[in-house]
Amino acid sequence: MPDVDRAGTGRIFREESGRVLATLIRVFGDIDLAEDAVQDAFAAALRTWPRDGLPPNPGGWITTTARNAAVDRLRRAARERELLGEVAALSPAPGDVGPPEEGEPVPDDRLRLIFTCCHPALSAEAQVALTLRLLCDMSTAEVADAFLVAEATMAQRLVRAKRKIKAARIPYRVPEEHQLPDRLPPVLAVVYLVYNAGLAEPPGAAGRGLCAEAVRLARMLADLMPDEPEVTGLLALLLLTESRRPSRTGPDGSLVLLADQDRSRWDRRMIEEGQDLVRRCLRGGRPGPYQLQAAVSAVHADAPTAAQTDWPQIAALYDHLLAVAPTPVVALNRAVAVGEVQGPAAALALVDELDLDAYCPYHATRADLLRRLGRDEEAAAAYERAAALAPTDAERDFLRRRGRTAR
Amino acid sequence: MTRYMLSVHSTAGEGRAPMSEEEMRQSHQRLGALEREMESAGAWVFSGRLHDPDTATVVRVSGGEVLTTDGPFAESKEHLGGFYVVEAEDLDAALAWAAKVTAAIRVPIEVRPFAGFADKPQPAPGS
């Protein structure tokens, strides 16, 4: 048996716990019990692995140990209620919840879990919080950080959501096809939010790997629902964005604009896969917001240099996007594309009509347009407004630097 | 199985234009058909329509004395107009019934699980 230390045990647990948790929730139908049982298994691993060495199949070991821990907990609770008979019938047969055999088509429990977490009976906030907690293995404290609320507040929100799942019997399953038009959008929105939360993480080992987690979730959804073009579109969008993520930051952690990125560092394999998916889903003739954003991203990926970007095509895609998703943020992005085609004055006229005063990119976009029009004082003021609203330190520094050169 | 209350809420002086007699008749017909559907699916437990809230009376204990007053209890514009109690496999199944009720009468339906009925048959009256 190979040796393993405390840190190694923790790492293996992080890789496996999401799947084990989802499986236990399916078997026992109780999120709290499943969470407690996975914690029990982690404690047991910390006790035994460093002493006895790593078991040959750690994933299977964790599943079995956690399942036994859950049964123990149920037995203890049942003894208190003198209902042992019922529980014996409830306990799964040994081997029932082991890791899936190779090649066996097993519906992913995590997929069921994400539909439970994103059930429309839960608030949008609770949907994201539960997904981060249960599917992305984030602690309550980390979820609270992502939402900028106190840990106690987040703990309460999670408890409330879990109580509702249990009391109201929110089902643990992938909805039927006729329900998907209602049930899918919140799931896609959550995966997209998880990805964006990942973009705001510090680069390197300090991050939680949320971007990769979101891509994994999107891939899982796309595998299960190959006929849903928006699912494919979301996966394409995430892959194309992910292909550029390492080039988004300089060696000092500062932000690098798309136009200034070193395109040789873009991940060609991800780009090819993303572009392939974009073509495939757009052929379906039902372009939704994710497909169109992915198409924009694919056009950027096509350009060998920033100057060779096909801006007229991007502007046309944004016209389309604004028609299916008429939000001020889409209008802002469309204005940027218009600016590249028709010049900054045309774009500024569009931007000035928008009501996005609290949105950092709005001021950053205005600032860039004003700078290009030679209105340097106004540009500097707009950069300052943008910097004050920046969500991360890297972005704030970036905007301040640009503001200084505009003066 | 879990029991859910599907409550029909209406807001005084808001929403629906008063129904014509013909519309009323059709709405009753749809509800009648829906109730038969619930029954044959084994989902129907109990249902009832309530008179207006100004027919309500409130009974409470105050200073050791039972006090009876003109109701309703909650002085609000929204009030309970009626309800269904259904038995359903899970929330989605209950929501599907609620969708049918709201399609028949066009007012929002609140779906809420009963506490204490999950996985347990209701004790028979008098047992």
Short mmCIF file of C-alpha atoms in Angstrom, two decimals, chain A:
data_model
loop_
_atom_site.label_atom_id
_atom_site.label_comp_id
_atom_site.label_asym_id
_atom_site.label_seq_id
_atom_site.Cartn_x
_atom_site.Cartn_y
_atom_site.Cartn_z
CA MET A 1 0.00 0.00 0.00
CA PRO A 2 1.40 3.39 -0.94
CA ASP A 3 2.03 5.87 1.84
CA VAL A 4 -0.15 8.90 2.24
CA ASP A 5 0.12 11.90 4.54
CA ARG A 6 -2.51 14.25 5.92
CA ALA A 7 -2.33 16.63 2.96
CA GLY A 8 -2.58 13.75 0.52
CA THR A 9 -5.64 12.41 2.32
CA GLY A 10 -7.25 15.84 2.08
CA ARG A 11 -6.46 16.08 -1.63
CA ILE A 12 -7.97 12.70 -2.43
CA PHE A 13 -11.04 13.59 -0.42
CA ARG A 14 -11.53 16.79 -2.34
CA GLU A 15 -11.41 14.89 -5.61
CA GLU A 16 -13.82 12.18 -4.51
CA SER A 17 -16.18 13.76 -2.01
CA GLY A 18 -18.52 15.43 -4.53
CA ARG A 19 -19.31 12.13 -6.22
CA VAL A 20 -19.60 10.23 -2.94
CA LEU A 21 -21.87 12.90 -1.47
CA ALA A 22 -24.17 12.81 -4.51
CA THR A 23 -24.35 9.02 -4.33
CA LEU A 24 -25.20 9.03 -0.62
CA ILE A 25 -27.90 11.63 -1.17
CA ARG A 26 -29.45 9.36 -3.77
CA VAL A 27 -29.28 6.30 -1.51
CA PHE A 28 -30.44 7.90 1.74
CA GLY A 29 -32.48 10.83 0.44
CA ASP A 30 -31.10 13.08 3.15
CA ILE A 31 -28.56 15.79 2.42
CA ASP A 32 -27.57 16.44 6.04
CA LEU A 33 -27.06 12.75 6.74
CA ALA A 34 -24.96 12.40 3.59
CA GLU A 35 -22.80 15.40 4.51
CA ASP A 36 -22.26 14.11 8.02
CA ALA A 37 -21.40 10.63 6.74
CA VAL A 38 -18.80 11.99 4.29
CA GLN A 39 -17.28 13.95 7.19
CA ASP A 40 -17.19 10.73 9.25
CA ALA A 41 -15.41 8.96 6.41
CA PHE A 42 -12.89 11.80 6.16
CA ALA A 43 -12.17 11.56 9.89
CA ALA A 44 -11.74 7.79 9.53
CA ALA A 45 -9.35 8.24 6.61
CA LEU A 46 -7.28 10.76 8.56
CA ARG A 47 -7.02 8.20 11.36
CA THR A 48 -6.20 5.13 9.27
CA TRP A 49 -4.57 6.09 5.97
CA PRO A 50 -1.39 7.65 7.38
CA ARG A 51 -1.04 4.58 9.65
CA ASP A 52 -2.01 1.75 7.25
CA GLY A 53 -1.29 3.34 3.89
CA LEU A 54 -3.59 4.27 1.03
CA PRO A 55 -6.28 1.66 0.21
CA PRO A 56 -6.10 0.22 -3.32
CA ASN A 57 -9.32 1.96 -4.39
CA PRO A 58 -9.64 5.16 -2.33
CA GLY A 59 -12.89 6.24 -4.03
CA GLY A 60 -14.52 2.91 -3.24
CA TRP A 61 -13.15 2.99 0.30
CA ILE A 62 -14.64 6.44 0.90
CA THR A 63 -18.01 5.42 -0.54
CA THR A 64 -18.19 2.25 1.56
CA THR A 65 -16.98 3.95 4.74
CA ALA A 66 -19.37 6.88 4.29
CA ARG A 67 -22.27 4.51 3.55
CA ASN A 68 -21.53 2.52 6.70
CA ALA A 69 -21.25 5.74 8.68
CA ALA A 70 -24.66 6.84 7.38
CA VAL A 71 -26.21 3.49 8.31
CA ASP A 72 -24.64 3.78 11.79
CA ARG A 73 -26.07 7.25 12.21
CA LEU A 74 -29.50 6.05 11.10
CA ARG A 75 -29.31 3.09 13.49
CA ARG A 76 -28.36 5.34 16.38
CA ALA A 77 -31.22 7.70 15.55
CA ALA A 78 -33.60 4.79 15.06
CA ARG A 79 -32.66 3.18 18.36
CA GLU A 80 -33.65 6.39 20.00
CA ARG A 81 -36.97 6.23 18.26
CA GLU A 82 -37.26 2.45 18.56
CA LEU A 83 -37.77 2.08 14.85
CA LEU A 84 -34.92 -0.28 14.14
CA GLY A 85 -37.08 -2.59 12.03
CA GLU A 86 -37.79 0.07 9.46
CA VAL A 87 -34.16 1.04 9.17
CA ALA A 88 -32.98 -2.50 8.52
CA ALA A 89 -35.19 -2.51 5.43
CA LEU A 90 -33.84 0.88 4.45
CA SER A 91 -30.15 0.01 4.63
CA PRO A 92 -28.70 -0.77 1.25
CA ALA A 93 -27.17 -4.17 0.65
CA PRO A 94 -23.36 -4.16 0.87
CA GLY A 95 -21.82 -3.27 -2.47
CA ASP A 96 -25.00 -1.50 -3.52
CA VAL A 97 -23.42 1.91 -3.61
CA GLY A 98 -19.88 1.10 -4.65
CA PRO A 99 -18.18 3.00 -7.44
CA PRO A 100 -19.67 2.21 -10.85
CA GLU A 101 -18.18 -0.68 -12.79
CA GLU A 102 -16.13 0.35 -15.76
CA GLY A 103 -18.15 0.77 -18.95
CA GLU A 104 -21.44 0.61 -17.12
CA PRO A 105 -23.82 3.41 -18.11
CA VAL A 106 -24.60 4.93 -14.73
CA PRO A 107 -26.60 8.13 -14.54
CA ASP A 108 -24.39 10.57 -12.70
CA ASP A 109 -25.71 11.26 -9.22
CA ARG A 110 -24.14 14.68 -9.40
CA LEU A 111 -26.43 15.53 -12.29
CA ARG A 112 -29.48 14.63 -10.19
CA LEU A 113 -28.05 16.68 -7.39
CA ILE A 114 -27.58 19.80 -9.53
CA PHE A 115 -31.23 19.63 -10.64
CA THR A 116 -32.25 19.34 -6.99
CA CYS A 117 -30.06 22.29 -6.01
CA CYS A 118 -31.43 24.36 -8.90
CA HIS A 119 -35.10 23.46 -8.44
CA PRO A 120 -37.27 26.51 -9.17
CA ALA A 121 -38.90 26.10 -5.74
CA LEU A 122 -35.62 27.39 -4.25
CA SER A 123 -34.55 31.01 -4.45
CA ALA A 124 -31.91 31.87 -7.04
CA GLU A 125 -29.47 32.67 -4.23
CA ALA A 126 -30.06 29.34 -2.53
CA GLN A 127 -29.59 27.54 -5.84
CA VAL A 128 -26.09 28.93 -6.33
CA ALA A 129 -25.11 28.54 -2.68
CA LEU A 130 -26.23 24.89 -2.56
CA THR A 131 -24.47 24.06 -5.83
CA LEU A 132 -21.22 25.55 -4.57
CA ARG A 133 -21.56 23.79 -1.22
CA LEU A 134 -22.67 20.36 -2.42
CA LEU A 135 -21.24 20.01 -5.92
CA CYS A 136 -18.11 22.13 -5.79
CA ASP A 137 -17.09 21.01 -2.32
CA MET A 138 -16.79 24.53 -0.95
CA SER A 139 -17.08 25.06 2.79
CA THR A 140 -19.86 27.26 4.13
CA ALA A 141 -17.24 29.91 4.91
CA GLU A 142 -15.99 29.86 1.32
CA VAL A 143 -19.52 30.11 -0.09
CA ALA A 144 -20.16 33.03 2.27
CA ASP A 145 -17.01 34.72 0.95
CA ALA A 146 -18.15 34.27 -2.63
CA PHE A 147 -21.45 35.99 -1.76
CA LEU A 148 -19.87 38.66 0.45
CA VAL A 149 -22.07 37.73 3.41
CA ALA A 150 -21.27 36.62 6.95
CA GLU A 151 -20.68 32.90 7.45
CA ALA A 152 -23.56 32.65 9.94
CA THR A 153 -25.93 34.21 7.39
CA MET A 154 -24.84 31.76 4.73
CA ALA A 155 -25.07 28.82 7.14
CA GLN A 156 -28.65 29.82 7.91
CA ARG A 157 -29.51 30.14 4.22
CA LEU A 158 -28.10 26.68 3.49
CA VAL A 159 -29.93 25.12 6.44
CA ARG A 160 -33.18 26.70 5.26
CA ALA A 161 -32.73 25.46 1.69
CA LYS A 162 -31.88 21.93 2.83
CA ARG A 163 -34.87 21.93 5.16
CA LYS A 164 -37.12 22.90 2.27
CA ILE A 165 -35.69 20.15 0.04
CA LYS A 166 -36.45 17.62 2.75
CA ALA A 167 -39.83 18.90 3.99
CA ALA A 168 -41.33 19.74 0.61
CA ARG A 169 -39.72 16.69 -0.99
CA ILE A 170 -37.95 18.41 -3.80
CA PRO A 171 -37.15 15.41 -5.97
CA TYR A 172 -33.66 14.11 -6.57
CA ARG A 173 -33.74 13.36 -10.26
CA VAL A 174 -33.16 14.70 -13.73
CA PRO A 175 -36.47 16.20 -14.88
CA GLU A 176 -38.40 14.69 -17.76
CA GLU A 177 -37.99 16.15 -21.21
CA HIS A 178 -41.17 18.24 -21.13
CA GLN A 179 -39.99 19.90 -17.91
CA LEU A 180 -36.54 20.79 -19.23
CA PRO A 181 -37.45 24.15 -20.80
CA ASP A 182 -38.40 25.33 -17.27
CA ARG A 183 -35.79 23.45 -15.31
CA LEU A 184 -32.69 23.85 -17.42
CA PRO A 185 -32.16 27.65 -17.43
CA PRO A 186 -31.44 27.92 -13.70
CA VAL A 187 -29.03 24.97 -13.92
CA LEU A 188 -27.14 26.61 -16.80
CA ALA A 189 -27.17 29.96 -15.00
CA VAL A 190 -25.64 28.36 -11.90
CA VAL A 191 -22.88 26.64 -13.88
CA TYR A 192 -22.14 29.97 -15.58
CA LEU A 193 -22.06 31.75 -12.21
CA VAL A 194 -19.70 29.12 -10.79
CA TYR A 195 -17.39 29.70 -13.76
CA ASN A 196 -17.47 33.45 -13.24
CA ALA A 197 -16.81 33.03 -9.53
CA GLY A 198 -13.76 31.04 -10.65
CA LEU A 199 -12.54 33.88 -12.87
CA ALA A 200 -12.49 36.14 -9.83
CA GLU A 201 -10.31 33.68 -7.88
CA PRO A 202 -6.66 34.42 -7.45
CA PRO A 203 -4.71 32.49 -10.10
CA GLY A 204 -2.63 29.49 -9.07
CA ALA A 205 -2.94 27.03 -6.24
CA ALA A 206 -4.80 29.43 -3.95
CA GLY A 207 -7.95 29.10 -6.07
CA ARG A 208 -10.64 26.46 -5.61
CA GLY A 209 -10.49 25.36 -9.23
CA LEU A 210 -14.03 26.62 -9.75
CA CYS A 211 -13.46 27.27 -13.47
CA ALA A 212 -12.46 23.66 -14.07
CA GLU A 213 -15.35 22.55 -11.86
CA ALA A 214 -17.83 24.57 -13.95
CA VAL A 215 -16.41 23.14 -17.20
CA ARG A 216 -16.78 19.66 -15.73
CA LEU A 217 -20.41 20.35 -14.76
CA ALA A 218 -21.15 21.78 -18.22
CA ARG A 219 -19.55 18.77 -19.89
CA MET A 220 -21.63 16.42 -17.77
CA LEU A 221 -24.81 18.29 -18.74
CA ALA A 222 -23.84 18.29 -22.43
CA ASP A 223 -23.15 14.55 -22.37
CA LEU A 224 -26.54 13.86 -20.88
CA MET A 225 -28.49 16.31 -23.03
CA PRO A 226 -26.84 16.35 -26.46
CA ASP A 227 -30.06 17.63 -28.06
CA GLU A 228 -30.32 20.77 -25.95
CA PRO A 229 -28.47 23.43 -27.98
CA GLU A 230 -28.12 25.85 -25.06
CA VAL A 231 -26.35 23.18 -23.00
CA THR A 232 -23.88 22.61 -25.83
CA GLY A 233 -23.63 26.39 -26.23
CA LEU A 234 -22.75 26.85 -22.57
CA LEU A 235 -20.05 24.17 -22.74
CA ALA A 236 -18.63 25.80 -25.87
CA LEU A 237 -18.66 29.22 -24.22
CA LEU A 238 -16.87 27.93 -21.12
CA LEU A 239 -14.26 26.03 -23.15
CA LEU A 240 -13.51 29.04 -25.35
CA THR A 241 -13.25 31.33 -22.31
CA GLU A 242 -11.18 28.75 -20.45
CA SER A 243 -8.78 28.45 -23.41
CA ARG A 244 -7.70 32.07 -22.76
CA ARG A 245 -7.80 32.12 -18.97
CA PRO A 246 -4.04 31.71 -18.41
CA SER A 247 -3.41 34.68 -20.76
CA ARG A 248 -5.87 36.90 -18.87
CA THR A 249 -3.30 37.74 -16.23
CA GLY A 250 0.30 38.93 -16.49
CA PRO A 251 3.19 37.49 -14.47
CA ASP A 252 2.43 40.01 -11.69
CA GLY A 253 -1.22 38.95 -11.54
CA SER A 254 -2.41 42.04 -13.42
CA LEU A 255 -5.24 41.87 -15.95
CA VAL A 256 -4.46 41.60 -19.68
CA LEU A 257 -7.12 42.72 -22.17
CA LEU A 258 -8.20 40.35 -24.94
CA ALA A 259 -6.54 42.59 -27.54
CA ASP A 260 -3.20 42.51 -25.70
CA GLN A 261 -3.12 38.80 -24.88
CA ASP A 262 -0.39 36.52 -26.17
CA ARG A 263 -2.46 34.43 -28.57
CA SER A 264 0.20 31.73 -28.81
CA ARG A 265 -0.66 30.87 -25.20
CA TRP A 266 -4.30 30.18 -25.97
CA ASP A 267 -5.17 26.49 -25.63
CA ARG A 268 -5.76 25.40 -29.24
CA ARG A 269 -7.23 22.05 -28.23
CA MET A 270 -9.96 23.69 -26.15
CA ILE A 271 -10.57 26.25 -28.90
CA GLU A 272 -11.04 23.54 -31.49
CA GLU A 273 -13.44 21.65 -29.28
CA GLY A 274 -15.32 24.86 -28.48
CA GLN A 275 -15.58 25.92 -32.12
CA ASP A 276 -16.75 22.46 -33.09
CA LEU A 277 -19.49 22.61 -30.48
CA VAL A 278 -20.55 26.11 -31.57
CA ARG A 279 -20.97 24.95 -35.15
CA ARG A 280 -22.89 21.90 -34.04
CA CYS A 281 -25.35 23.71 -31.78
CA LEU A 282 -25.97 26.64 -34.14
CA ARG A 283 -26.89 24.17 -36.88
CA GLY A 284 -29.94 23.34 -34.73
CA GLY A 285 -31.36 26.75 -35.68
CA ARG A 286 -32.44 27.65 -32.12
CA PRO A 287 -29.81 30.18 -31.11
CA GLY A 288 -30.06 31.16 -27.45
CA PRO A 289 -27.89 33.48 -25.36
CA TYR A 290 -25.18 30.93 -24.53
CA GLN A 291 -24.82 29.76 -28.13
CA LEU A 292 -24.53 33.35 -29.36
CA GLN A 293 -21.99 34.33 -26.72
CA ALA A 294 -20.03 31.20 -27.61
CA ALA A 295 -20.18 32.21 -31.28
CA VAL A 296 -18.74 35.64 -30.40
CA SER A 297 -15.99 33.94 -28.45
CA ALA A 298 -15.32 31.61 -31.39
CA VAL A 299 -14.88 34.60 -33.73
CA HIS A 300 -12.31 36.08 -31.35
CA ALA A 301 -10.51 32.74 -31.23
CA ASP A 302 -10.36 32.67 -35.03
CA ALA A 303 -8.38 35.91 -35.32
CA PRO A 304 -4.60 35.35 -35.54
CA THR A 305 -4.09 38.91 -34.24
CA ALA A 306 -6.42 41.34 -32.49
CA ALA A 307 -6.34 43.61 -35.54
CA GLN A 308 -7.66 40.80 -37.73
CA THR A 309 -10.78 40.30 -35.58
CA ASP A 310 -13.95 40.04 -37.67
CA TRP A 311 -15.78 42.84 -35.85
CA PRO A 312 -18.67 43.13 -38.34
CA GLN A 313 -19.51 39.49 -37.64
CA ILE A 314 -19.28 40.04 -33.89
CA ALA A 315 -21.53 43.10 -34.17
CA ALA A 316 -24.06 41.01 -36.15
CA LEU A 317 -23.98 38.30 -33.46
CA TYR A 318 -24.60 40.92 -30.79
CA ASP A 319 -27.59 42.25 -32.78
CA HIS A 320 -28.96 38.76 -32.58
CA LEU A 321 -28.10 38.37 -28.92
CA LEU A 322 -29.78 41.67 -28.06
CA ALA A 323 -32.92 40.38 -29.80
CA VAL A 324 -33.07 37.17 -27.70
CA ALA A 325 -31.68 38.67 -24.46
CA PRO A 326 -32.45 42.41 -24.39
CA THR A 327 -30.47 43.29 -21.28
CA PRO A 328 -28.41 46.45 -20.71
CA VAL A 329 -25.25 44.35 -20.31
CA VAL A 330 -25.76 42.78 -23.75
CA ALA A 331 -26.44 46.27 -25.16
CA LEU A 332 -23.14 47.43 -23.63
CA ASN A 333 -21.20 44.60 -25.27
CA ARG A 334 -22.92 45.27 -28.55
CA ALA A 335 -21.88 48.93 -28.29
CA VAL A 336 -18.23 47.85 -27.97
CA ALA A 337 -18.52 45.85 -31.21
CA VAL A 338 -20.26 48.78 -32.92
CA GLY A 339 -17.36 50.96 -31.76
CA GLU A 340 -14.90 48.70 -33.56
CA VAL A 341 -16.94 48.82 -36.77
CA GLN A 342 -18.26 52.40 -36.83
CA GLY A 343 -15.87 54.19 -34.50
CA PRO A 344 -15.96 55.36 -30.86
CA ALA A 345 -18.45 58.22 -31.35
CA ALA A 346 -21.20 55.86 -32.54
CA ALA A 347 -20.47 53.51 -29.63
CA LEU A 348 -20.45 56.29 -27.03
CA ALA A 349 -23.88 57.46 -28.20
CA LEU A 350 -25.21 53.92 -27.55
CA VAL A 351 -23.41 53.58 -24.21
CA ASP A 352 -24.69 56.91 -22.91
CA GLU A 353 -28.26 55.70 -23.33
CA LEU A 354 -27.71 52.80 -20.92
CA ASP A 355 -28.62 52.79 -17.25
CA LEU A 356 -25.70 50.83 -15.76
CA ASP A 357 -24.22 53.32 -13.32
CA ALA A 358 -23.32 50.69 -10.71
CA TYR A 359 -21.64 48.34 -13.23
CA CYS A 360 -17.84 48.51 -13.42
CA PRO A 361 -17.53 47.46 -17.11
CA TYR A 362 -19.95 50.24 -18.08
CA HIS A 363 -17.57 52.92 -16.81
CA ALA A 364 -14.49 51.09 -18.14
CA THR A 365 -16.09 50.95 -21.61
CA ARG A 366 -17.10 54.62 -21.49
CA ALA A 367 -13.59 55.51 -20.36
CA ASP A 368 -11.98 53.69 -23.29
CA LEU A 369 -14.32 55.32 -25.79
CA LEU A 370 -13.73 58.79 -24.31
CA ARG A 371 -9.96 58.22 -24.44
CA ARG A 372 -10.17 57.21 -28.10
CA LEU A 373 -12.15 60.41 -28.77
CA GLY A 374 -9.38 62.47 -27.12
CA ARG A 375 -11.61 63.52 -24.21
CA ASP A 376 -8.87 62.67 -21.70
CA GLU A 377 -10.18 64.44 -18.58
CA GLU A 378 -13.58 62.73 -18.86
CA ALA A 379 -11.84 59.43 -19.62
CA ALA A 380 -9.71 59.69 -16.46
CA ALA A 381 -12.82 60.38 -14.37
CA ALA A 382 -14.63 57.38 -15.90
CA TYR A 383 -11.63 55.09 -15.20
CA GLU A 384 -11.71 56.27 -11.61
CA ARG A 385 -15.47 55.45 -11.36
CA ALA A 386 -14.76 52.01 -12.86
CA ALA A 387 -11.83 51.34 -10.51
CA ALA A 388 -13.99 52.20 -7.49
CA LEU A 389 -16.51 49.52 -8.60
CA ALA A 390 -13.94 46.87 -9.59
CA PRO A 391 -14.68 43.44 -8.08
CA THR A 392 -11.04 42.33 -7.71
CA ASP A 393 -7.75 44.02 -6.81
CA ALA A 394 -6.23 43.02 -10.16
CA GLU A 395 -9.00 44.77 -12.05
CA ARG A 396 -8.83 47.86 -9.84
CA ASP A 397 -5.07 48.20 -10.39
CA PHE A 398 -5.52 47.67 -14.10
CA LEU A 399 -8.17 50.40 -14.39
CA ARG A 400 -6.16 52.86 -12.26
CA ARG A 401 -3.13 52.30 -14.50
CA ARG A 402 -5.17 52.96 -17.64
CA GLY A 403 -6.68 56.00 -15.99
CA ARG A 404 -3.22 57.47 -15.36
CA THR A 405 -2.10 56.99 -18.98
CA ALA A 406 -5.32 58.62 -20.19
CA ARG A 407 -4.47 61.88 -18.48
#
